Coordinates of C-alpha atoms in Angstrom, one line a residue:
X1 CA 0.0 0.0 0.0
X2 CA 1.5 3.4 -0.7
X3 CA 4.8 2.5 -2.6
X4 CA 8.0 0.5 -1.8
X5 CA 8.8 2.3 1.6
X6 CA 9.9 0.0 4.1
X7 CA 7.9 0.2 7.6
X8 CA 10.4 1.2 10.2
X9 CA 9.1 0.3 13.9
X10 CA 10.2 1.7 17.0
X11 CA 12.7 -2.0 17.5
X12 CA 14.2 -1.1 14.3
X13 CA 15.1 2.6 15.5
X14 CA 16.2 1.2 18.6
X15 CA 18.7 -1.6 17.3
X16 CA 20.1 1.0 15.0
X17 CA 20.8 3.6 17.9
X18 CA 22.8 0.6 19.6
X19 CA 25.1 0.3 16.4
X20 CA 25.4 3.4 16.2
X21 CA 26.8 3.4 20.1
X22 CA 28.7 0.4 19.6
X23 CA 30.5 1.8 16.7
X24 CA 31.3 4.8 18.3
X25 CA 31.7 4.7 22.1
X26 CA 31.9 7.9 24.2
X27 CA 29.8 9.9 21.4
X28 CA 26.2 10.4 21.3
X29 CA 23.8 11.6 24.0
X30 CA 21.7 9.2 26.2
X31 CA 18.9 8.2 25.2
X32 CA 17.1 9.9 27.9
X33 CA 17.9 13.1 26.9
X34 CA 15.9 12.7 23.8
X35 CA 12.5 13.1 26.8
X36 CA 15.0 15.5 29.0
X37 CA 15.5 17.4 26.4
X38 CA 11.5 18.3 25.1
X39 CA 10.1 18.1 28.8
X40 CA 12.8 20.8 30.1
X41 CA 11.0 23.3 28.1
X42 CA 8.0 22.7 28.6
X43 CA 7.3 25.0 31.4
X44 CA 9.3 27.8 29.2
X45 CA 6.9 27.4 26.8
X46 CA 3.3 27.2 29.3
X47 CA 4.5 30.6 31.0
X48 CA 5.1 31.7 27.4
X49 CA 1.5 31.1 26.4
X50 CA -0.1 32.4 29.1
X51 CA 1.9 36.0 28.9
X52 CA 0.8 36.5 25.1
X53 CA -2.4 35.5 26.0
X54 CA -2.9 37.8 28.9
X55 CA -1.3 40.7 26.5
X56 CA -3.9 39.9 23.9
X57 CA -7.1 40.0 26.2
X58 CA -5.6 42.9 27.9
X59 CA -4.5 44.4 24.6
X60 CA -5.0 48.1 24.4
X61 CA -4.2 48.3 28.3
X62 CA -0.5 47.1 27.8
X63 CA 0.2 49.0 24.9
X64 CA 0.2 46.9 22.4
X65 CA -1.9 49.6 20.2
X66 CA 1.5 52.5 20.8
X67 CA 4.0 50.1 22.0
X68 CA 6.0 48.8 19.2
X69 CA 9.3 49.4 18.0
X70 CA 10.3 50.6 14.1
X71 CA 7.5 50.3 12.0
X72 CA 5.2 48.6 13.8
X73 CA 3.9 51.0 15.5
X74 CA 0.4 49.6 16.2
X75 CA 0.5 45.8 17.6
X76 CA -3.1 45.2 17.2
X77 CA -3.2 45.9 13.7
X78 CA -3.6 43.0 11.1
X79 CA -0.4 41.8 8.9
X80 CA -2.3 42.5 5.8
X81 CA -6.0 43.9 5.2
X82 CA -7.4 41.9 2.5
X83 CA -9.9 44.5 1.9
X84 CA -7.8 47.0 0.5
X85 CA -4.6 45.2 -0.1
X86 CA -2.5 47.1 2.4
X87 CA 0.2 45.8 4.4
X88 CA 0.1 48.3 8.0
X89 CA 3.2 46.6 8.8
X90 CA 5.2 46.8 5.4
X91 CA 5.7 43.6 3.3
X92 CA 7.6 42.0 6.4
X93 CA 4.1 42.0 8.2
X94 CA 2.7 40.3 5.5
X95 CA 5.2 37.7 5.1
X96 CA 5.8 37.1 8.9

């Protein structure tokens, strides 16, 4: 079904981690860092969410409407109005 790949389960990926480690000892990372790694930022990330979601329901309080830097001036306005083909931003807003 689907082509000639070859279905790769997770037995495969781990017997191919320990050649990998056998062929080269001393190198690699463990293989708990691979969770470590991901579950580290996690709490980065949560107490990122929550302060761009408190800044957008209290939006015009925190300045976000004369609180930019450069050209973008105005934080709550859209990237591009489709309406009359302007970008408020520049072309950067539009593409970003």
């Amino acid at each position: 079904k689907g082509g000639d790949a070859e279905r790769v389960g997770v037995r495969d990926v781990l017997d191919a981690v320990k050649d990998i480690r056998a062929k080269s000892p001393g190198i690699g990372a463990h293989l708990a860092w691979l969770v470590a790694g991901p579950l580290a930022q996690i709490p980065f990330f949560v107490c990122a969410v929550m302060a761009v979601r408190r800044l957008a329901s209290d939006g015009a309080m925190n300045g976000l409407n004369a609180g930019g830097t450069a050209w973008f001036s105005d934080l709550t306005l859209p990237a591009v109005d489709v309406g009359t083909m302007i970008a408020p931003m520049g072309t950067y807003g539009g593409v970003l």
